[in-house]
């Protein structure tokens, strides 16, 4: 708490700043003194009795550890504000030393100019306020002390009654016994309501004048102090001329108290004011991102902590990069609709997730085409069948199992497996068989039967175990058709898992939150990457080498971006879901296309034909200006035995 609020004289003013008893009114001094002493005696005596009868009043000692509710702020990775979250009170708490002296003087002048002289109640102030208001012809000073106002805001109902006013007085006395004056002033300035859901001076200053409260000028401070009595009525957003009138009243009061000079008053009156905008209910700049962040914070800390805890949240997202990704999705969605891929513009959707393999920080997360029309985040909530995009997990398992390499031969020939009461006989996309083929060729052209056979050879439970090590949590059953993507996963899971391929086996849990602190800077959550090697280096390098062929000469030639890249197309047998998931050493990205109601897409829809071009467009933009990097060669590592 500050220890030097306004005890000093303003520059150039030789009179003490609190010459409260000079020129208070034109009423005869003797008469006023007599009335004041009489009123003080009556009130003081009455309060002794009231104090005994108010035993059930709140315990003001809780204020020693009281922390006002605060707004939570969410930022992008560069510190750009994305959104603010709050319950009823939009508030940012600041220390008294960080509040402009102009504002402190202005508030005390109009609300309680004797604040540093009384002990919670000021019986004489009631008379002085009456005289001052009569002289000015309007309310320029209230009878309640600032301490009484704070008590009312914190503990009591706003209903006017004798009992409530009496309770205010008793609690104000108690408050002044446990808190210093500057502590009370700090609480008041952080608690008071300034209209438009703005609580506390910092959010009010940012909203009304686009600046922190530490930088408020005399003119701005006087306007803010003037609207406290009726903030919704006196707000410059509502009635600017009336707000200027209230400003003039405050400046006049400050001059009368000799806290400012006549010259300072005149200068402040004519100063034009840059009024900002109402910020309490602003929309998020990146709603798919911030909604996901809020869900994660709520899961970890609880709803109240998020709405009232004043968190400062740094996300992994660069706002400009995210907007590029969103625009890419919108543009391609429109193109695909006019190409006839979707039967409905609204039901047809595209989702995209990009993850940095070096940190597993999420760099872009597009949950759909338009957040305003649908808040459903398909990037993290929609589990959809992956089709052949799942095959790399099976081929990696084969390489890590030992005895298999990119040039190993598998038979693409008819096969049947006992499945319940019948048999399961997998088919290749388009029919036909290729006979003896290398694993490299089988994956490049996405043959189904070799994937099924390899899954049986290495064991489907082993494949599931590998998926779990890659952070995939979606339900999985070791059914025979699992290698063909007969399981549901989210785009986030796919992008995160392929990011581990891109990092040659080093894995961290994907996250869109870098760090969370409280308003004082204490760290609540730190997601500094702690990568672990979860895959065999030779096996994953071999897989990446094969997946490069998928782009250069396989099913995803439309994903070529002019630099080393690896990836896999995915198309479900019913054509309800089509995918492309690919990566370069610096970025992994998963793109999904489908209908929300799970209806099939247009006939002939494939991941290579419709989704790989979206990935290519996004990656061209994402990697612009980034150096070309090569993947590690399998020859750098020893194969498993």
Coordinates of C-alpha atoms in Angstrom, one line a residue:
X1 CA 0.0 0.0 0.0
X2 CA 1.2 3.5 -0.7
X3 CA 2.2 5.7 2.2
X4 CA 2.2 9.0 0.3
X5 CA -1.2 9.6 -1.2
X6 CA -2.2 13.3 -1.0
X7 CA -0.7 14.7 2.1
X8 CA 1.6 17.0 0.2
X9 CA 0.8 20.4 -1.3
X10 CA 0.3 20.6 -5.1
X11 CA 3.3 22.2 -6.8
X12 CA 3.3 26.0 -6.4
X13 CA 0.6 26.0 -3.7
X14 CA 1.8 27.3 -0.3
X15 CA -1.4 26.5 1.5
X16 CA -1.8 23.0 3.1
X17 CA -3.7 20.7 0.8
X18 CA -6.2 19.9 3.5
X19 CA -7.2 23.4 4.6
X20 CA -10.5 21.9 5.3
X21 CA -11.8 24.4 7.8
X22 CA -11.1 27.6 5.9
X23 CA -13.9 29.1 4.0
X24 CA -16.2 26.1 4.4
X25 CA -19.3 28.2 4.1
X26 CA -20.7 31.7 4.6
X27 CA -22.7 30.5 7.6
X28 CA -21.6 32.2 10.9
X29 CA -18.6 30.3 12.2
X30 CA -19.9 30.3 15.8
X31 CA -23.3 29.0 14.8
X32 CA -21.9 26.3 12.6
X33 CA -19.4 25.3 15.3
X34 CA -22.2 25.0 17.9
X35 CA -24.5 23.0 15.6
X36 CA -21.6 20.7 14.6
X37 CA -20.6 20.1 18.3
X38 CA -24.2 19.3 19.2
X39 CA -24.7 17.0 16.2
X40 CA -21.4 15.3 16.9
X41 CA -22.3 14.7 20.5
X42 CA -25.7 13.2 19.6
X43 CA -24.4 11.0 16.9
X44 CA -21.4 9.8 18.9
X45 CA -23.5 9.0 21.9
X46 CA -26.1 7.2 19.7
X47 CA -23.4 5.1 18.0
X48 CA -22.2 3.8 21.3
X49 CA -25.6 2.2 21.8
X50 CA -25.9 1.1 18.2
X51 CA -22.5 -0.6 18.5
X52 CA -23.9 -2.8 21.2
X53 CA -26.9 -3.7 19.2
X54 CA -25.2 -4.6 16.0
X55 CA -23.5 -7.7 17.2
X56 CA -24.5 -9.7 14.1
X57 CA -22.9 -7.3 11.6
X58 CA -20.2 -8.8 9.3
X59 CA -16.7 -9.2 10.7
X60 CA -14.6 -6.5 9.0
X61 CA -11.4 -8.3 10.0
X62 CA -11.9 -10.4 6.9
X63 CA -10.7 -7.4 4.9
X64 CA -7.2 -8.0 6.1
X65 CA -7.0 -10.8 3.6
X66 CA -9.8 -9.7 1.3
X67 CA -9.0 -10.0 -2.5
X68 CA -11.6 -8.3 -4.8
X69 CA -12.8 -10.4 -7.7
X70 CA -10.8 -9.7 -10.8
X71 CA -11.2 -10.1 -14.6
X72 CA -9.2 -12.8 -16.3
X73 CA -7.3 -11.8 -19.4
X74 CA -6.3 -14.1 -22.2
X75 CA -3.4 -13.1 -24.5
X76 CA -1.8 -14.5 -27.6
X77 CA 1.8 -15.7 -27.5
X78 CA 3.0 -12.1 -28.3
X79 CA 1.0 -10.5 -25.5
X80 CA -1.9 -9.3 -27.7
X81 CA -5.2 -9.3 -25.7
X82 CA -7.6 -11.8 -27.1
X83 CA -10.4 -11.5 -24.6
X84 CA -11.3 -10.8 -21.0
X85 CA -13.5 -13.0 -18.8
X86 CA -15.4 -11.9 -15.8
X87 CA -18.5 -12.6 -13.8
X88 CA -20.6 -9.5 -12.8
X89 CA -17.5 -7.4 -12.0
X90 CA -15.1 -6.5 -14.7
X91 CA -12.2 -5.5 -12.5
X92 CA -8.4 -5.3 -12.5
X93 CA -6.8 -4.6 -9.1
X94 CA -3.9 -2.2 -9.0
X95 CA -1.8 -0.9 -6.0
X96 CA -2.5 2.6 -4.8
X97 CA 1.0 3.7 -5.9
X98 CA 0.0 2.8 -9.5
X99 CA -3.0 5.1 -9.5
X100 CA -2.6 8.7 -10.7
X101 CA -2.4 11.3 -7.8
X102 CA -4.8 13.4 -10.0
X103 CA -7.4 10.6 -9.6
X104 CA -6.9 10.2 -5.9
X105 CA -7.3 13.9 -5.3
X106 CA -10.3 14.2 -7.6
X107 CA -12.2 11.3 -5.9
X108 CA -11.5 12.6 -2.4
X109 CA -12.5 16.1 -3.3
X110 CA -15.9 15.2 -4.4
X111 CA -16.6 12.1 -2.2
X112 CA -14.8 12.7 1.1
X113 CA -12.4 15.7 1.3
X114 CA -11.9 15.0 5.1
X115 CA -11.0 11.4 4.6
X116 CA -7.6 11.7 6.3
X117 CA -9.0 13.5 9.3
X118 CA -12.0 11.4 10.4
X119 CA -12.2 7.9 11.9
X120 CA -14.8 6.4 9.7
X121 CA -17.7 8.7 10.4
X122 CA -17.7 12.5 10.1
X123 CA -20.7 14.1 11.9
X124 CA -19.4 17.5 11.1
X125 CA -19.1 16.5 7.5
X126 CA -22.9 16.1 7.3
X127 CA -23.3 19.8 8.1
X128 CA -20.5 20.9 5.9
X129 CA -22.0 18.9 3.0
X130 CA -25.4 20.5 3.6
X131 CA -23.9 24.0 3.5
X132 CA -21.7 23.3 0.5
X133 CA -24.6 21.8 -1.5
X134 CA -26.9 24.8 -0.7
X135 CA -24.2 27.2 -1.8
X136 CA -23.6 25.4 -5.1
X137 CA -27.2 24.7 -5.8
X138 CA -26.5 21.0 -6.4
X139 CA -24.9 18.1 -4.7
X140 CA -21.2 18.6 -4.6
X141 CA -20.4 16.7 -1.5
X142 CA -22.1 13.7 0.2
X143 CA -22.6 13.1 3.9
X144 CA -21.3 9.5 3.8
X145 CA -17.6 9.1 4.3
X146 CA -15.6 7.2 1.8
X147 CA -15.2 4.4 4.4
X148 CA -18.9 4.2 4.8
X149 CA -19.4 3.9 1.1
X150 CA -16.8 1.1 1.0
X151 CA -18.6 -0.7 3.8
X152 CA -21.9 -0.4 2.0
X153 CA -20.4 -1.8 -1.2
X154 CA -18.7 -4.7 0.5
X155 CA -21.1 -5.8 3.2
X156 CA -24.6 -4.1 3.0
X157 CA -27.6 -3.9 0.7
X158 CA -28.1 -0.7 -1.2
X159 CA -31.6 -0.1 0.3
X160 CA -31.9 3.3 2.0
X161 CA -32.9 3.0 5.7
X162 CA -31.9 4.3 9.1
X163 CA -30.8 0.8 10.2
X164 CA -28.6 0.4 7.1
X165 CA -27.0 3.9 7.6
X166 CA -26.4 3.0 11.3
X167 CA -24.8 -0.2 10.3
X168 CA -22.6 1.6 7.8
X169 CA -21.4 3.9 10.6
X170 CA -20.6 1.1 13.0
X171 CA -18.8 -1.0 10.4
X172 CA -16.9 2.1 9.1
X173 CA -15.6 2.7 12.7
X174 CA -14.5 -0.9 12.9
X175 CA -12.9 -0.8 9.5
X176 CA -10.8 2.2 10.4
X177 CA -9.6 0.4 13.5
X178 CA -8.1 -2.5 11.5
X179 CA -7.0 -0.9 8.2
X180 CA -4.8 2.1 7.5
X181 CA -6.2 5.0 5.5
X182 CA -4.3 4.2 2.4
X183 CA -5.4 0.6 2.6
X184 CA -9.0 1.8 2.7
X185 CA -8.5 4.2 -0.2
X186 CA -6.9 1.4 -2.3
X187 CA -9.8 -0.9 -1.6
X188 CA -12.3 1.8 -2.4
X189 CA -10.7 2.7 -5.8
X190 CA -10.5 -0.9 -6.8
X191 CA -14.0 -1.7 -5.6
X192 CA -16.1 1.3 -6.8
X193 CA -18.5 1.0 -9.8
X194 CA -17.8 3.2 -12.7
X195 CA -20.7 2.1 -15.0
X196 CA -21.0 -0.3 -17.9
X197 CA -19.9 -3.3 -15.8
X198 CA -16.6 -1.5 -15.0
X199 CA -15.5 -2.1 -11.4
X200 CA -12.3 -0.5 -10.1
X201 CA -10.3 2.4 -11.5
X202 CA -8.0 0.4 -13.8
X203 CA -10.8 -1.1 -16.0
X204 CA -12.6 2.2 -15.9
X205 CA -9.5 4.1 -17.1
X206 CA -8.8 1.6 -19.8
X207 CA -12.4 1.7 -21.0
X208 CA -13.0 5.4 -20.9
X209 CA -9.6 6.7 -21.9
X210 CA -7.6 3.7 -23.3
X211 CA -4.8 4.1 -20.8
X212 CA -3.8 2.8 -17.4
X213 CA -4.9 4.6 -14.3
X214 CA -1.4 5.6 -13.5
X215 CA -1.5 8.0 -16.6
X216 CA -4.7 9.8 -15.9
X217 CA -4.6 13.5 -16.4
X218 CA -6.3 16.0 -14.1
X219 CA -9.1 16.5 -16.7
X220 CA -9.7 12.8 -17.1
X221 CA -9.5 12.2 -13.3
X222 CA -12.1 14.9 -12.6
X223 CA -14.5 13.4 -15.2
X224 CA -14.1 9.9 -13.7
X225 CA -14.6 11.2 -10.1
X226 CA -17.7 13.1 -11.2
X227 CA -19.6 10.1 -12.5
X228 CA -19.3 7.9 -9.3
X229 CA -22.6 9.2 -7.9
X230 CA -24.6 8.0 -10.9
X231 CA -22.3 6.3 -13.4
X232 CA -24.8 5.1 -15.9
X233 CA -26.4 8.5 -16.0
X234 CA -23.2 10.6 -16.0
X235 CA -21.2 8.3 -18.2
X236 CA -19.5 10.1 -21.2
X237 CA -20.6 7.1 -23.3
X238 CA -24.2 8.0 -22.5
X239 CA -24.2 11.8 -22.1
X240 CA -20.9 13.5 -22.8
X241 CA -22.2 17.1 -22.1
X242 CA -23.5 16.0 -18.7
X243 CA -20.2 14.2 -18.0
X244 CA -18.4 17.5 -18.8
X245 CA -20.7 19.3 -16.3
X246 CA -19.8 16.9 -13.6
X247 CA -16.2 17.3 -14.4
X248 CA -16.5 21.0 -13.9
X249 CA -18.1 20.5 -10.5
X250 CA -15.2 18.3 -9.4
X251 CA -12.6 20.7 -10.7
X252 CA -14.4 23.6 -8.9
X253 CA -14.4 21.6 -5.7
X254 CA -10.6 20.9 -6.0
X255 CA -10.0 24.6 -6.6
X256 CA -12.1 25.6 -3.5
X257 CA -10.0 23.1 -1.5
X258 CA -6.9 24.7 -2.9
X259 CA -5.7 21.3 -4.2
X260 CA -5.4 22.9 -7.7
X261 CA -4.9 26.4 -8.9
X262 CA -7.4 28.4 -10.9
X263 CA -5.0 28.1 -13.9
X264 CA -5.0 24.3 -13.6
X265 CA -8.7 24.2 -13.3
X266 CA -9.1 26.3 -16.5
X267 CA -6.6 24.2 -18.4
X268 CA -8.4 21.0 -17.4
X269 CA -11.8 22.3 -18.3
X270 CA -10.8 23.1 -21.9
X271 CA -8.8 20.0 -22.5
X272 CA -10.4 17.7 -25.1
X273 CA -10.9 14.2 -23.8
X274 CA -10.2 11.1 -25.8
X275 CA -13.1 8.8 -24.8
X276 CA -12.4 5.1 -25.5
X277 CA -15.1 2.4 -25.8
X278 CA -17.1 0.1 -23.6
X279 CA -14.9 -2.9 -23.1
X280 CA -16.8 -5.1 -20.6
X281 CA -18.7 -7.1 -23.0
X282 CA -16.3 -7.2 -26.0
X283 CA -16.2 -10.3 -28.1
X284 CA -13.1 -12.5 -28.4
X285 CA -10.7 -11.8 -31.2
X286 CA -10.2 -15.6 -31.6
X287 CA -13.3 -17.3 -30.2
X288 CA -12.4 -20.9 -31.1
X289 CA -9.1 -20.4 -29.3
X290 CA -10.3 -18.6 -26.2
X291 CA -13.3 -20.8 -25.7
X292 CA -11.0 -23.8 -25.7
X293 CA -8.7 -22.0 -23.2
X294 CA -11.6 -21.2 -20.9
X295 CA -12.7 -24.9 -20.9
X296 CA -9.2 -26.0 -20.1
X297 CA -8.9 -23.4 -17.3
X298 CA -12.3 -24.3 -15.9
X299 CA -11.3 -28.0 -15.8
X300 CA -8.1 -27.3 -14.0
X301 CA -9.1 -24.5 -11.6
X302 CA -12.9 -24.3 -11.5
X303 CA -15.4 -21.9 -12.9
X304 CA -15.2 -19.3 -10.0
X305 CA -11.4 -19.1 -10.3
X306 CA -11.6 -18.3 -14.0
X307 CA -14.4 -15.8 -13.7
X308 CA -13.2 -14.0 -10.6
X309 CA -9.5 -14.9 -10.1
X310 CA -7.8 -12.3 -12.2
X311 CA -5.7 -14.8 -14.2
X312 CA -3.3 -13.7 -16.9
X313 CA -3.2 -16.4 -19.5
X314 CA -0.6 -16.6 -22.3
X315 CA -1.7 -18.9 -25.1
X316 CA 0.5 -20.6 -27.7
X317 CA -1.4 -18.9 -30.6
X318 CA -0.1 -16.0 -32.7
X319 CA -3.2 -14.0 -33.5
X320 CA -2.1 -13.2 -37.1
X321 CA -1.2 -16.8 -37.8
X322 CA -4.5 -18.0 -36.4
X323 CA -6.4 -15.5 -38.5
X324 CA -4.5 -16.7 -41.6
X325 CA -5.6 -20.3 -40.8
X326 CA -9.2 -19.2 -40.3
X327 CA -9.3 -17.4 -43.5
X328 CA -7.8 -20.4 -45.3
X329 CA -10.5 -22.6 -43.9
X330 CA -13.3 -20.1 -44.9
X331 CA -11.9 -19.7 -48.4
X332 CA -11.7 -23.5 -49.1
X333 CA -15.0 -24.2 -47.5
X334 CA -16.7 -21.9 -49.9
X335 CA -14.8 -23.4 -52.8
X336 CA -15.7 -27.0 -51.8
X337 CA -19.3 -26.0 -51.4
X338 CA -19.4 -24.7 -55.0
X339 CA -17.6 -27.8 -56.2
X340 CA -20.6 -29.8 -54.8
X341 CA -18.7 -31.6 -52.0
X342 CA -21.3 -30.5 -49.4
X343 CA -25.0 -30.8 -49.7
X344 CA -25.4 -27.9 -47.3
X345 CA -23.2 -24.9 -46.7
X346 CA -24.0 -25.0 -43.0
X347 CA -23.5 -28.7 -42.4
X348 CA -20.4 -29.0 -44.5
X349 CA -17.4 -28.2 -42.3
X350 CA -13.6 -27.9 -42.2
X351 CA -11.4 -28.1 -39.2
X352 CA -7.6 -27.5 -38.9
X353 CA -5.0 -27.9 -36.2
X354 CA -1.3 -27.0 -36.5
X355 CA 1.2 -28.0 -33.8
X356 CA 4.9 -27.1 -33.5
X357 CA 6.8 -30.4 -33.3
X358 CA 9.6 -28.8 -31.3
X359 CA 7.4 -27.7 -28.4
X360 CA 4.0 -29.3 -29.2
X361 CA 2.5 -25.9 -28.8
X362 CA -0.7 -25.5 -30.8
X363 CA 0.0 -22.7 -33.4
X364 CA -3.5 -22.7 -35.0
X365 CA -6.8 -24.2 -34.0
X366 CA -9.8 -23.7 -36.3
X367 CA -12.8 -25.4 -35.0
X368 CA -15.1 -24.7 -37.9
X369 CA -16.0 -22.3 -40.7
X370 CA -17.9 -19.6 -38.6
X371 CA -17.9 -19.4 -34.8
X372 CA -20.9 -17.1 -34.8
X373 CA -23.1 -19.7 -36.5
X374 CA -21.7 -22.7 -34.6
X375 CA -19.7 -22.7 -31.4
X376 CA -18.9 -26.4 -31.7
X377 CA -15.2 -26.8 -31.8
X378 CA -14.5 -29.6 -34.2
X379 CA -10.8 -29.3 -33.7
X380 CA -11.0 -30.7 -30.2
X381 CA -14.5 -32.0 -29.8
X382 CA -15.4 -33.8 -33.0
X383 CA -14.2 -37.4 -33.0
X384 CA -14.4 -38.6 -36.6
X385 CA -13.2 -41.7 -38.4
X386 CA -9.6 -41.2 -39.6
X387 CA -9.6 -43.6 -42.6
X388 CA -6.2 -44.3 -44.0
X389 CA -4.7 -41.4 -42.1
X390 CA -4.4 -43.9 -39.2
X391 CA -2.1 -46.3 -41.2
X392 CA 1.1 -44.6 -40.2
X393 CA 0.6 -45.7 -36.6
X394 CA 0.4 -49.3 -37.8
X395 CA 3.5 -49.0 -40.1
X396 CA 5.5 -47.4 -37.3
X397 CA 4.5 -50.3 -35.0
X398 CA 5.8 -52.7 -37.7
X399 CA 9.1 -50.9 -38.0
X400 CA 9.6 -50.7 -34.2
X401 CA 8.5 -54.4 -33.9
X402 CA 11.7 -55.4 -35.7
X403 CA 12.1 -57.4 -38.9
X404 CA 10.3 -54.8 -41.1
X405 CA 11.7 -51.9 -43.0
X406 CA 10.5 -49.6 -45.8
X407 CA 11.6 -52.1 -48.4
X408 CA 10.2 -55.2 -46.8
X409 CA 7.7 -57.1 -49.0
X410 CA 4.1 -57.7 -48.0
X411 CA 1.4 -59.5 -49.9
X412 CA -1.5 -57.5 -51.2
X413 CA -3.7 -60.5 -51.8
X414 CA -7.2 -61.6 -50.7
X415 CA -7.6 -62.5 -47.0
X416 CA -10.4 -63.2 -44.6
X417 CA -10.6 -63.1 -40.9
X418 CA -13.0 -64.7 -38.5
X419 CA -15.2 -61.9 -37.1
X420 CA -18.0 -62.9 -34.8
X421 CA -20.3 -65.2 -36.6
X422 CA -18.9 -64.4 -40.0
X423 CA -15.8 -63.3 -41.8
X424 CA -14.2 -60.0 -42.5
X425 CA -12.6 -59.7 -46.0
X426 CA -10.9 -56.3 -46.5
X427 CA -10.8 -54.7 -49.9
X428 CA -8.6 -52.0 -51.4
X429 CA -10.0 -48.6 -52.4
X430 CA -11.2 -49.2 -55.9
X431 CA -10.9 -53.0 -55.7
X432 CA -8.2 -55.2 -57.1
X433 CA -4.9 -56.6 -55.6
X434 CA -1.3 -55.8 -56.3
X435 CA 0.4 -59.0 -55.2
X436 CA 3.9 -58.7 -53.6
X437 CA 4.6 -55.0 -52.8
X438 CA 7.1 -53.2 -50.7
X439 CA 5.9 -51.5 -47.5
X440 CA 6.9 -48.2 -49.1
X441 CA 4.7 -48.8 -52.1
X442 CA 1.8 -50.1 -50.0
X443 CA 1.8 -46.9 -47.9
X444 CA 2.4 -44.5 -50.8
X445 CA -0.7 -45.7 -52.6
X446 CA -2.6 -46.5 -49.4
X447 CA -3.3 -50.2 -49.9
X448 CA -5.6 -51.6 -47.3
X449 CA -4.8 -55.3 -47.1
X450 CA -1.1 -54.9 -46.3
X451 CA -2.1 -52.5 -43.4
X452 CA -4.5 -55.1 -42.1
X453 CA -1.9 -57.9 -42.3
X454 CA 0.8 -55.8 -40.6
X455 CA -1.7 -55.0 -37.8
X456 CA -2.3 -58.6 -37.2
X457 CA 1.4 -59.4 -37.4
X458 CA 2.5 -56.9 -34.7
X459 CA -0.6 -57.0 -32.6
X460 CA -3.3 -54.4 -32.5
X461 CA -2.9 -53.9 -28.8
X462 CA 0.7 -52.9 -29.5
X463 CA -0.6 -50.3 -32.0
X464 CA -3.0 -49.0 -29.3
X465 CA -0.1 -48.8 -26.8
X466 CA 1.9 -46.7 -29.3
X467 CA -1.1 -44.4 -29.9
X468 CA -1.4 -43.8 -26.1
X469 CA 2.3 -42.9 -25.9
X470 CA 1.6 -40.2 -28.5
X471 CA -1.1 -38.6 -26.4
X472 CA -4.2 -40.1 -28.1
X473 CA -6.9 -40.6 -25.5
X474 CA -9.9 -41.4 -27.7
X475 CA -11.5 -44.8 -27.2
X476 CA -9.9 -47.6 -29.2
X477 CA -10.8 -51.3 -29.6
X478 CA -8.5 -53.8 -31.3
X479 CA -10.9 -54.7 -34.0
X480 CA -9.5 -56.2 -37.2
X481 CA -10.4 -53.1 -39.3
X482 CA -8.6 -50.7 -36.9
X483 CA -5.6 -50.2 -39.2
X484 CA -8.0 -48.8 -41.8
X485 CA -9.1 -46.0 -39.4
X486 CA -12.2 -47.7 -38.0
X487 CA -11.8 -45.6 -34.9
X488 CA -12.7 -42.0 -34.1
X489 CA -10.1 -39.3 -33.3
X490 CA -10.0 -35.5 -33.2
X491 CA -7.9 -33.3 -35.5
X492 CA -6.0 -32.1 -32.4
X493 CA -5.0 -35.7 -31.6
X494 CA -3.9 -36.3 -35.1
X495 CA -1.9 -33.1 -35.4
X496 CA -0.3 -33.8 -32.0
X497 CA 0.6 -37.4 -32.8
X498 CA 2.1 -36.5 -36.3
X499 CA 4.0 -33.7 -34.6
X500 CA 5.9 -36.5 -32.7
X501 CA 6.7 -38.1 -36.0
X502 CA 8.0 -34.8 -37.2
X503 CA 10.2 -34.4 -34.1
X504 CA 11.6 -38.0 -34.7
X505 CA 10.0 -39.4 -31.6
X506 CA 10.2 -36.6 -29.1
X507 CA 6.8 -36.0 -27.5
X508 CA 5.2 -33.4 -25.2
X509 CA 1.5 -33.1 -24.5
X510 CA 0.0 -30.7 -27.0
X511 CA -1.2 -27.5 -25.4
X512 CA -2.7 -24.1 -26.3
X513 CA -1.6 -22.5 -23.0
X514 CA 1.9 -21.4 -22.4
X515 CA 1.5 -20.1 -18.9
X516 CA -1.1 -18.9 -16.4
X517 CA -0.3 -16.4 -13.6
X518 CA -2.4 -14.6 -11.0
X519 CA -2.7 -10.8 -11.2
X520 CA 0.4 -10.4 -9.0
X521 CA 2.5 -12.5 -11.4
X522 CA 2.6 -15.8 -9.3
X523 CA 2.7 -18.8 -11.7
X524 CA -0.4 -21.0 -11.5
X525 CA 0.4 -23.1 -14.5
X526 CA 3.6 -23.5 -16.5
X527 CA 3.5 -25.6 -19.7
X528 CA 7.2 -25.2 -20.5
X529 CA 7.8 -28.2 -22.8
X530 CA 9.3 -31.3 -21.2
X531 CA 9.8 -33.6 -24.2
X532 CA 10.4 -37.3 -23.8
X533 CA 11.6 -39.7 -26.4
X534 CA 8.6 -42.1 -26.8
X535 CA 9.4 -43.6 -30.3
X536 CA 12.3 -45.5 -31.7
X537 CA 14.4 -43.0 -33.7
X538 CA 15.2 -45.4 -36.6
X539 CA 11.6 -46.5 -36.9
X540 CA 10.1 -43.0 -36.9
X541 CA 12.8 -41.8 -39.4
X542 CA 11.9 -44.7 -41.6
X543 CA 8.2 -43.9 -41.4
X544 CA 8.8 -40.3 -42.3
X545 CA 11.0 -41.3 -45.2
X546 CA 8.1 -43.4 -46.5
X547 CA 5.5 -40.7 -45.9
X548 CA 7.5 -38.3 -48.0
X549 CA 6.8 -40.6 -50.9
X550 CA 3.0 -40.2 -50.2
X551 CA 3.4 -36.6 -51.2
X552 CA 6.1 -36.9 -53.9
X553 CA 4.5 -39.8 -55.8
X554 CA 1.6 -41.3 -53.9
X555 CA -2.0 -40.3 -53.0
X556 CA -1.1 -36.8 -52.0
X557 CA 0.8 -35.2 -54.8
X558 CA -1.5 -32.2 -54.5
X559 CA 0.2 -31.5 -51.1
X560 CA 3.6 -30.8 -52.6
X561 CA 5.0 -27.5 -51.2
X562 CA 8.5 -27.4 -52.7
X563 CA 10.3 -28.6 -49.5
X564 CA 10.7 -31.9 -47.6
X565 CA 7.3 -32.8 -46.3
X566 CA 5.6 -36.0 -45.1
X567 CA 2.0 -36.9 -44.7
X568 CA -0.9 -39.2 -45.2
X569 CA -4.4 -39.0 -46.8
X570 CA -7.4 -40.4 -45.1
X571 CA -10.8 -41.4 -46.7
X572 CA -13.4 -43.4 -45.0
X573 CA -15.2 -46.2 -46.9
X574 CA -18.5 -44.3 -46.6
X575 CA -16.9 -41.0 -47.7
X576 CA -18.2 -39.3 -44.6
X577 CA -14.8 -38.1 -43.5
X578 CA -11.8 -37.1 -45.5
X579 CA -8.4 -36.0 -44.1
X580 CA -4.9 -35.0 -44.8
X581 CA -2.3 -34.9 -42.0
X582 CA 1.2 -33.9 -42.8
X583 CA 4.3 -32.2 -41.5
X584 CA 7.6 -30.6 -42.1
X585 CA 10.3 -30.4 -39.3
X586 CA 8.9 -27.1 -38.0
X587 CA 5.1 -27.8 -38.2
X588 CA 2.5 -30.5 -38.2
X589 CA -1.0 -29.9 -39.5
X590 CA -4.2 -31.9 -39.6
X591 CA -7.1 -30.9 -41.8
X592 CA -10.5 -32.7 -41.7
X593 CA -13.5 -32.2 -44.0
X594 CA -17.0 -33.6 -43.5
X595 CA -20.6 -33.0 -42.7
X596 CA -21.7 -32.2 -39.1
X597 CA -24.6 -34.6 -39.4
X598 CA -22.3 -37.4 -40.6
X599 CA -24.0 -37.6 -44.0
X600 CA -21.7 -38.8 -46.8
X601 CA -19.9 -36.2 -48.9
X602 CA -20.2 -36.1 -52.7
X603 CA -19.3 -39.3 -54.6
X604 CA -15.6 -39.5 -55.2
X605 CA -14.5 -37.4 -52.2
X606 CA -11.0 -38.3 -51.1
X607 CA -8.5 -36.8 -48.8
X608 CA -5.9 -36.6 -51.6
X609 CA -8.3 -34.8 -54.0
X610 CA -10.0 -32.3 -51.7
X611 CA -8.1 -32.0 -48.4
X612 CA -4.4 -32.2 -49.4
X613 CA -4.8 -28.9 -51.4
X614 CA -6.1 -27.2 -48.3
X615 CA -3.1 -28.4 -46.4
X616 CA -0.8 -27.3 -49.2
X617 CA -2.3 -23.8 -49.2
X618 CA -2.0 -23.4 -45.4
X619 CA 1.5 -24.7 -45.3
X620 CA 2.7 -22.4 -48.1
X621 CA 1.6 -19.5 -46.0
X622 CA 2.7 -20.9 -42.7
X623 CA 6.2 -21.6 -43.9
X624 CA 6.7 -18.4 -45.8
X625 CA 10.1 -17.0 -44.9
X626 CA 11.0 -20.1 -42.9
X627 CA 14.3 -22.0 -43.8
X628 CA 14.0 -25.3 -45.6
X629 CA 14.9 -28.2 -43.2
X630 CA 15.5 -31.8 -43.9
X631 CA 14.3 -34.8 -41.9
X632 CA 16.9 -37.0 -40.2
X633 CA 17.9 -40.0 -42.3
X634 CA 17.2 -43.5 -41.0
X635 CA 20.8 -44.2 -41.7
X636 CA 21.7 -42.0 -38.7
X637 CA 20.2 -44.6 -36.3
X638 CA 20.4 -48.3 -35.5
X639 CA 17.3 -50.3 -36.4
X640 CA 15.6 -52.3 -33.6
X641 CA 16.7 -55.9 -33.3

